[in-house]
Every structure is written in C-alpha cells, then in structure tokens.
XYZ file of C-alpha atoms in Angstrom:
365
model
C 0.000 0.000 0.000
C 2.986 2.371 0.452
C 3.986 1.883 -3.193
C 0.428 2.970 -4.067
C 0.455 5.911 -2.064
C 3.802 6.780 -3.396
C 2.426 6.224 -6.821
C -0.957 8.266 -6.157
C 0.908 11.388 -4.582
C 3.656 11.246 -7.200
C 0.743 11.462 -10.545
C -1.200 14.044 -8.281
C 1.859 16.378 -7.894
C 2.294 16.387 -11.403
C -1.065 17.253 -12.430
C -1.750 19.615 -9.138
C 0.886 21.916 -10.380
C 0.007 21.558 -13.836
C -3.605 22.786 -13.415
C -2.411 25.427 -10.937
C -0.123 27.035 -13.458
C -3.036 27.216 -16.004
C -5.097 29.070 -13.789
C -2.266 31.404 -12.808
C -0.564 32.325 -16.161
C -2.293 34.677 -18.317
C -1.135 34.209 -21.907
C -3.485 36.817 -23.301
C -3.488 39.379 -20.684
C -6.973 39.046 -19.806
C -6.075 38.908 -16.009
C -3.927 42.051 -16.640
C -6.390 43.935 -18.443
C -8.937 42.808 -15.707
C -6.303 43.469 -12.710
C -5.551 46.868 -14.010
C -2.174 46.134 -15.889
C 0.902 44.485 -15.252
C 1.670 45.058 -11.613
C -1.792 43.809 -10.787
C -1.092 40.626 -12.589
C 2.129 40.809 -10.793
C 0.660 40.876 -7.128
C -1.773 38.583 -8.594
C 1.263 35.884 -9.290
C 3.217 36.891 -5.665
C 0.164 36.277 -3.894
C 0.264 32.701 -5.536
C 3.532 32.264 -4.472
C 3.558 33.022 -1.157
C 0.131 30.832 -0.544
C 0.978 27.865 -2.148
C 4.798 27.890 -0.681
C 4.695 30.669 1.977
C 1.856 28.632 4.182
C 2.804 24.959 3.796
C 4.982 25.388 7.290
C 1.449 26.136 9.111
C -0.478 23.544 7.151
C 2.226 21.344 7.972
C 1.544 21.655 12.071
C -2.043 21.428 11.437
C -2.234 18.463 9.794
C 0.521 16.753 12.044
C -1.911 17.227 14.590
C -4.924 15.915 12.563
C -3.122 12.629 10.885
C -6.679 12.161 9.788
C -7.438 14.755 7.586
C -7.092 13.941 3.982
C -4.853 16.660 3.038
C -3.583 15.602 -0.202
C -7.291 15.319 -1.218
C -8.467 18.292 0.319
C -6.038 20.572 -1.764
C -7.419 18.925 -5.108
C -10.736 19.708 -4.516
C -9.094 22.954 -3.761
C -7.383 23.360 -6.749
C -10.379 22.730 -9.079
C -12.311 24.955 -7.651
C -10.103 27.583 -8.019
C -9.632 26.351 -11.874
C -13.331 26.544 -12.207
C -13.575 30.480 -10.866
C -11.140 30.744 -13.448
C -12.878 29.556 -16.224
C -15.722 31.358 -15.460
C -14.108 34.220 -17.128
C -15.247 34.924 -20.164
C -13.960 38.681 -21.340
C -11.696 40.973 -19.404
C -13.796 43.044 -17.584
C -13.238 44.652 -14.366
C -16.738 42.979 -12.847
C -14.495 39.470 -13.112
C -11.460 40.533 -10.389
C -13.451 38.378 -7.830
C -13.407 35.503 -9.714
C -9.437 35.811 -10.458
C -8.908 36.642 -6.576
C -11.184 33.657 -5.742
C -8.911 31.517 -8.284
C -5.497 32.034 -6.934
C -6.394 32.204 -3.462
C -7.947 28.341 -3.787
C -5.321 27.381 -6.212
C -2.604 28.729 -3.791
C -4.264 27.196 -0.243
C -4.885 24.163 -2.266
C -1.617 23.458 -3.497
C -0.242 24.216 -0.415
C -2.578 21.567 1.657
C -1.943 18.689 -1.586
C 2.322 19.563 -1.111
C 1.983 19.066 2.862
C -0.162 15.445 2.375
C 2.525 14.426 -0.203
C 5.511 15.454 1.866
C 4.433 13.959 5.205
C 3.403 10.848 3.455
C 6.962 10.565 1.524
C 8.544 11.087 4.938
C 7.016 8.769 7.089
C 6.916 6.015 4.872
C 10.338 6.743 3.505
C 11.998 3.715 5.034
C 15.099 5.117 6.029
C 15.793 6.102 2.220
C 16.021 9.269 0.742
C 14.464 8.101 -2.766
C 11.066 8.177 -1.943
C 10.883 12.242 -1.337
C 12.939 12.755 -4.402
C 10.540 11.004 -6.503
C 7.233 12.609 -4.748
C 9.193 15.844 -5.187
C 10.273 15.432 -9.037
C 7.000 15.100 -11.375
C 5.948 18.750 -9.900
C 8.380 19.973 -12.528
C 6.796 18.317 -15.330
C 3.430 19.278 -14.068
C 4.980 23.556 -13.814
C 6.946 22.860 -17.397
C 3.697 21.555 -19.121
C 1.530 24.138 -17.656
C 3.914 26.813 -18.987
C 3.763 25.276 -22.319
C 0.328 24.975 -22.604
C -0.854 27.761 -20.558
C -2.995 29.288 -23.519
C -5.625 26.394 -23.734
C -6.950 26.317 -20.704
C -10.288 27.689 -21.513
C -10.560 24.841 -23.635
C -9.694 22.390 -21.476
C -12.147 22.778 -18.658
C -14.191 19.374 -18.908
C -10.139 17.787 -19.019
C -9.128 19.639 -16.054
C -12.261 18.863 -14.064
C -12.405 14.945 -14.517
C -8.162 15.221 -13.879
C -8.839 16.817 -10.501
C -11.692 14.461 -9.536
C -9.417 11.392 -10.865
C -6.385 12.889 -8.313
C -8.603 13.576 -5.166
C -9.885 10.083 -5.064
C -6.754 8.844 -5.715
C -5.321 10.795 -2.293
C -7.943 10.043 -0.468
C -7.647 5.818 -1.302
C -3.509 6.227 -0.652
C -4.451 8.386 2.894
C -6.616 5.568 4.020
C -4.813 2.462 2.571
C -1.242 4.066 3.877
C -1.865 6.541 6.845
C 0.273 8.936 7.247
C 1.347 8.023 11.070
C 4.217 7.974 13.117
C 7.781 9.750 12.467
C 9.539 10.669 9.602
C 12.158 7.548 9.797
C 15.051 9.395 8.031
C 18.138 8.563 9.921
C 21.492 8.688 9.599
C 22.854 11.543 7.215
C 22.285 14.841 9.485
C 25.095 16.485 10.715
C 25.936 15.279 14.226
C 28.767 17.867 14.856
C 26.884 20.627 15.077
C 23.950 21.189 17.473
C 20.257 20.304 15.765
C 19.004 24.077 14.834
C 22.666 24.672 13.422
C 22.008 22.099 11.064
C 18.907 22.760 10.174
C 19.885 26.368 9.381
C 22.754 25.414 7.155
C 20.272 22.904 5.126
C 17.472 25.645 4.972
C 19.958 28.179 3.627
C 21.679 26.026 1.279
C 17.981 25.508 -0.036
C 17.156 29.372 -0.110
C 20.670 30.190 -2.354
C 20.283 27.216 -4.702
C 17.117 28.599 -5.264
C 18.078 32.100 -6.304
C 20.612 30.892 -8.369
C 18.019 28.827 -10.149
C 16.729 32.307 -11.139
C 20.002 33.128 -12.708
C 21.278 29.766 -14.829
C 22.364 31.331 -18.054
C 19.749 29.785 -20.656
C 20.164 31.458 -23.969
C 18.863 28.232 -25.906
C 15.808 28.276 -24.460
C 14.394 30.697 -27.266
C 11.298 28.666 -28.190
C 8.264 26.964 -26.082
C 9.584 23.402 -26.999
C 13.204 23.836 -25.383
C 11.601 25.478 -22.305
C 10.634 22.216 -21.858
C 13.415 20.640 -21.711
C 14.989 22.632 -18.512
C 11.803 21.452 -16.660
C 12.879 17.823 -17.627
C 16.198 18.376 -16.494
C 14.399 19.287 -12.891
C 12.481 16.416 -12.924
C 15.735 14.249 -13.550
C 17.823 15.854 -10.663
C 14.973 15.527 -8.092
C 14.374 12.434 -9.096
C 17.927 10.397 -9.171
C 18.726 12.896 -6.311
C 17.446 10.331 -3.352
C 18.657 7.418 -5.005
C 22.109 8.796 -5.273
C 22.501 10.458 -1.818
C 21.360 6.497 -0.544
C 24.002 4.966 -2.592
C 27.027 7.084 -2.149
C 25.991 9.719 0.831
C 24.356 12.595 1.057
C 27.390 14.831 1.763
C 29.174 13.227 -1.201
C 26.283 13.634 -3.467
C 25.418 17.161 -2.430
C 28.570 18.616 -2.839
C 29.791 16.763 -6.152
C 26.716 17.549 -7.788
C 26.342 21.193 -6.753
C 29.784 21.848 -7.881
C 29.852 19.845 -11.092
C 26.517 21.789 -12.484
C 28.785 24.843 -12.095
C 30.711 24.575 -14.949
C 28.366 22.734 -17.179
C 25.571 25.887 -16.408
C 28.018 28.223 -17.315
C 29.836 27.408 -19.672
C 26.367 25.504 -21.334
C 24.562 28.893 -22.091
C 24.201 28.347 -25.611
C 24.177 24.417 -25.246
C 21.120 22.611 -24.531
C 22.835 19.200 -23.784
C 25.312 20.745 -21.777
C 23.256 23.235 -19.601
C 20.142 20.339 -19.444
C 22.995 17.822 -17.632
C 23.885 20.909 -15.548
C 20.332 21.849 -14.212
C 20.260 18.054 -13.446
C 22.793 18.050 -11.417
C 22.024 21.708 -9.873
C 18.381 19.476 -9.019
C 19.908 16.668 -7.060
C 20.670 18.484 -3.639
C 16.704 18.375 -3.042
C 15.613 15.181 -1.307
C 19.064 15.224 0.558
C 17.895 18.892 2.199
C 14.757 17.468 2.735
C 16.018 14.410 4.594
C 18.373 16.581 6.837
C 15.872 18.414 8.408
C 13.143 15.951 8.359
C 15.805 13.686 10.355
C 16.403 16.487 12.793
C 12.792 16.988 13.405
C 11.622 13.954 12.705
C 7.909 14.210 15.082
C 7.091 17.248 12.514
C 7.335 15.950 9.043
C 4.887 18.849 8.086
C 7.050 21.678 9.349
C 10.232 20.325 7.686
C 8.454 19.932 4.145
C 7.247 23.187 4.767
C 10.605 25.164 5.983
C 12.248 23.639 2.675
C 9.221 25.083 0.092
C 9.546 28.446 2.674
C 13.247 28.635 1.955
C 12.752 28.258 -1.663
C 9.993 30.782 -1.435
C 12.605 33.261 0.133
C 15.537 32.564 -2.193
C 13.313 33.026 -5.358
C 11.954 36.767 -4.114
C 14.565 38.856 -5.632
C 13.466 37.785 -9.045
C 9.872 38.837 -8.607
C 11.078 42.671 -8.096
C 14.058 43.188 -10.455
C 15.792 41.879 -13.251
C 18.410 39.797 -11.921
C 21.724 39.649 -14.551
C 21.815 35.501 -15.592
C 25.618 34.264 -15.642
C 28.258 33.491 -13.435
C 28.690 36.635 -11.321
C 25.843 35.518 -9.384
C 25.092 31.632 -9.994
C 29.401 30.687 -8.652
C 29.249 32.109 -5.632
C 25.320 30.881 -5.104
C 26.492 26.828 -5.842
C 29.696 27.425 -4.026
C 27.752 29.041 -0.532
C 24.774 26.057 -0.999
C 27.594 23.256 -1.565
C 29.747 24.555 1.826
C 26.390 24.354 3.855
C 25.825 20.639 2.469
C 29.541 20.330 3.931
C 28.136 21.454 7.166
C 24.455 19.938 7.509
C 25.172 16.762 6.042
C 27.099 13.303 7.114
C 28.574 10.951 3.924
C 26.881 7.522 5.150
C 25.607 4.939 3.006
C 22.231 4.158 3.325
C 22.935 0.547 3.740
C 24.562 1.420 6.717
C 21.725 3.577 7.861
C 19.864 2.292 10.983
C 16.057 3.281 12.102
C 16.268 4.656 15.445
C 14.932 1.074 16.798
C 17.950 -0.496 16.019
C 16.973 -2.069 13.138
C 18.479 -1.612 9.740
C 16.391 -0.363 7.368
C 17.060 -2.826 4.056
C-alpha cells in the first residue's frame, strides 16, 4: 500500500501543479487587463507564491496534529475549484477581479494543503531512504513545465481539467486511508551530528534558499522557443528524481557537494548548449531530497514543518526575481552553488544508506 500511495501522490503532484499554473498564467493578458495592468497581474502571481509555498509550514503543524485529515485530497478539490472560478471568465472586464482573486487564493491554499499530504506521506513512509521524497518531489516539474507550455488552452480544457482533478482527489484520499500517514519521519542517519540540531537545520534551509536564487540566474540562452523550455523542466524532474537514489548509494554529503559543484561549470559554460546546460540543471536538481532528509531527520515528530521550511526557503531565495531583473551568468550563480555546496559540507554526514539504521535499532534494508 505504500507503493500505491507513493504512486498516487507522485501522478497528483504532477497534475496539481500543472492545473495550478493554467489558472495562474495569463497568456493573453486578460487577467492584466482585468487586474488593471501588469503590476496587478504581478501581485496577482506573488500572492500565488507566497500561498501555495509561503503557508505549507502552518499547514504542515495542522495536519501533524490531525493525521486524519485527507490533506492531499483536500487541496485537489481545492485546486479545481479555483480552476473553475477561473474559467468562469469569459472577457476581461473589471466585474471578473473576484473571480481571479477567488482563483489564486484556492489554487494557492490548495496546493499548499496537496504539497503538505505528499511530503508527510513521503517522509514517514520513507523507510530510512532518501528516494522516496525525491521522486514525490520530481513530477511537480513536469506538471509547472507543461503548464507553462500549454498555458494558452486552458479555456478549452475545462471538462479535461475537471475529470483530472476528480481522478487525483480520489486517488489521495484511497492512498491516505490504505497508507496513513502516522508515526515519524524515519530518516536517519545523514544529518550532521557535529553541530547542534538548529545549526544544522539552518545550514540545510539556507543552502535551499541560495540554490534557489541561483536557479533564477542559470544562463539559458537556448531556451528561445516553447519546446526547449521544456526541456529545462525535464532536467528538474531528472535531478529531483535520481537525487534520493544517489545520496542512498554514495551519501548525502558526497552527493550534495559533487553535484552542486559539477553543475557549475556545465551551467556556465552551457549557455548556448542545450545538452550541456540540461545535464547541468540536473545536477544543480539533485541536492533536493538530501535537504529534505536533513531536516526531516532532525525533526523527525514534525514531518509537516520540515516539508514546509524547505518550500519556505525556496519561497525566500526566489523573491529577488519577482522585483528586479536579476543579470543571468556566473557573477551571481558561482558564488550561489559554491555558498549552498559549503552548507551541504556542514548539515550533512557521507553515510551509506545501507549502513543507515532506524532509530529502533533495526536496519532499514
């Protein structure tokens, strides 16, 4: 039942964040026009932001303390309902701001309550391993590349969207029953044990917050058409999702820092290179689960709150971008990888998962 759970939050993550970026983007400018111009649509897409990433931390406590709400399920519902608001809008008129309010605050709440019943889930039933959260984590980017690329037919797509929500809330609510989400998350064995506990978790949250603003500033100059812009959103998907698989093989320090530093080169010197600068946004992905995992160990009665201090720290590092024009190339991206790879240094320990023990004693293979 845990591989169906796994399997049931993994599909819903993808399509959650698919449907969520079709209600957000506005490819025509009707939510501009209706907003009153671009920095309307620009609060509009902040406020987005800081609901569905912002608020998972609270969600998280609440629904640690409620095991039996069905989260995950909760947020779908959640999500198509603020789709629907959105698709109620036929012409950009002023009388239709409601409806685009009512959209992104659901879609935001809701994708913040479907993240939180994912991530506990992948925690708690992680079995010592780090691969599980990595491949929860991972089909989101498919789900945020293929809403970008077809974020100008959603008003066609209604009926589609609908019967895809419906399809994903049952499916969360069969995975929360068959697989409760109880206990601890059983992560063990690759925090830092040098350093005291909030240390840690400070070096893993800020290595989190500076990989994330230099994801904002990856030199991508052959991404000049919808089909390549694909292609980096792959390349996310692939990091995230070898990511826990590696750090259980050969360590989370090891992997951390190795691939932090070897995406360096490859991003920068890959500009005008898809193959090159695709391998390096892979590798630039793969830190995720093993953050994750250190601060989920650390805290491991409040699997909510360490999802939701990683999404919070991503949140954080991604503001700068939503206010200026940040310059894309290696003044800012070298010393970004280099100050995220030093904190892996410092929040992370290099042992092999096989050699990882639950904190009963018992190994976890």
């Amino acid at each position: 039942m845990k591989k169906f759970s796994l399997a049931a939050y993994t599909f819903s993550h993808f399509a959650v964040d698919y449907v969520c970026l079709l209600t957000v983007l506005d490819p025509w400018g009707m939510a501009a026009e209706i907003l009153g111009g671009v920095q309307g649509y620009a609060l509009f897409v902040i406020i987005y932001n800081f609901l569905a990433f912002g608020l998972q931390m609270i969600f998280g406590a609440f629904c640690e303390n409620h095991r039996n709400f069905p989260a995950g399920a909760f947020g779908c519902i959640l999500v198509l309902a603020g789709a629907l608001c959105r698709a109620m809008i036929p012409e950009a008129h002023p009388e239709y701001a409601f409806n685009l309010w009512a959209a992104v605050f659901l879609a935001g709440i809701g994708n913040a309550f479907f993240h939180i019943g994912g991530g506990i889930d992948s925690l708690v039933h992680s079995g010592g391993k780090l691969s599980r959260s990595g491949i929860y984590v991972s089909s989101g980017a498919i789900g945020v590349a293929l809403g970008i690329y077809n974020c100008d037919k959603f008003t066609g797509g209604i009926d589609f969207i609908a019967l895809l929500m419906i399809f994903c809330a049952a499916l969360c609510f069969a995975a929360h029953k068959k697989a409760p989400a109880e206990g601890n998350a059983d992560i063990c064995g690759i925090a830092g044990e040098k350093i005291g506990t909030g240390a840690v978790i400070a070096f893993a949250l800020i290595s989190v917050l500076i990989r994330s603003f230099g994801g904002t500033v990856i030199p991508m100059e052959w991404k000049n058409t919808a089909e390549l812009g694909l292609l980096s959103g792959f390349g996310a998907f692939g990091g995230k999702f070898i990511g826990g698989f590696a750090a259980d093989i050969f360590g989370a320090r090891r992997t951390g820092i190795i691939s932090l530093l070897f995406s360096l080169p490859l991003l920068i010197f890959g500009r005008d290179n898809v193959i090159i600068s695709v391998l390096g946004v892979i590798l630039f992905n793969i830190t995720m689960p093993v953050t994750l995992g250190i601060i989920a160990e650390k805290i491991p009665k409040n699997p909510g709150i360490a999802f939701g201090l990683t999404t919070a720290a991503l949140l954080l590092g991604a503001v700068p971008s939503f206010f200026i024009v940040l310059n894309k190339g290696a003044a800012l991206l070298i010393p970004a990888v280099i100050i995220s790879a030093v904190c892996i240094f410092f929040a992370a320990e290099n042992k092999k998962n096989k050699n990882i023990k639950t904190k009963t004693g018992r190994n976890t293979l």
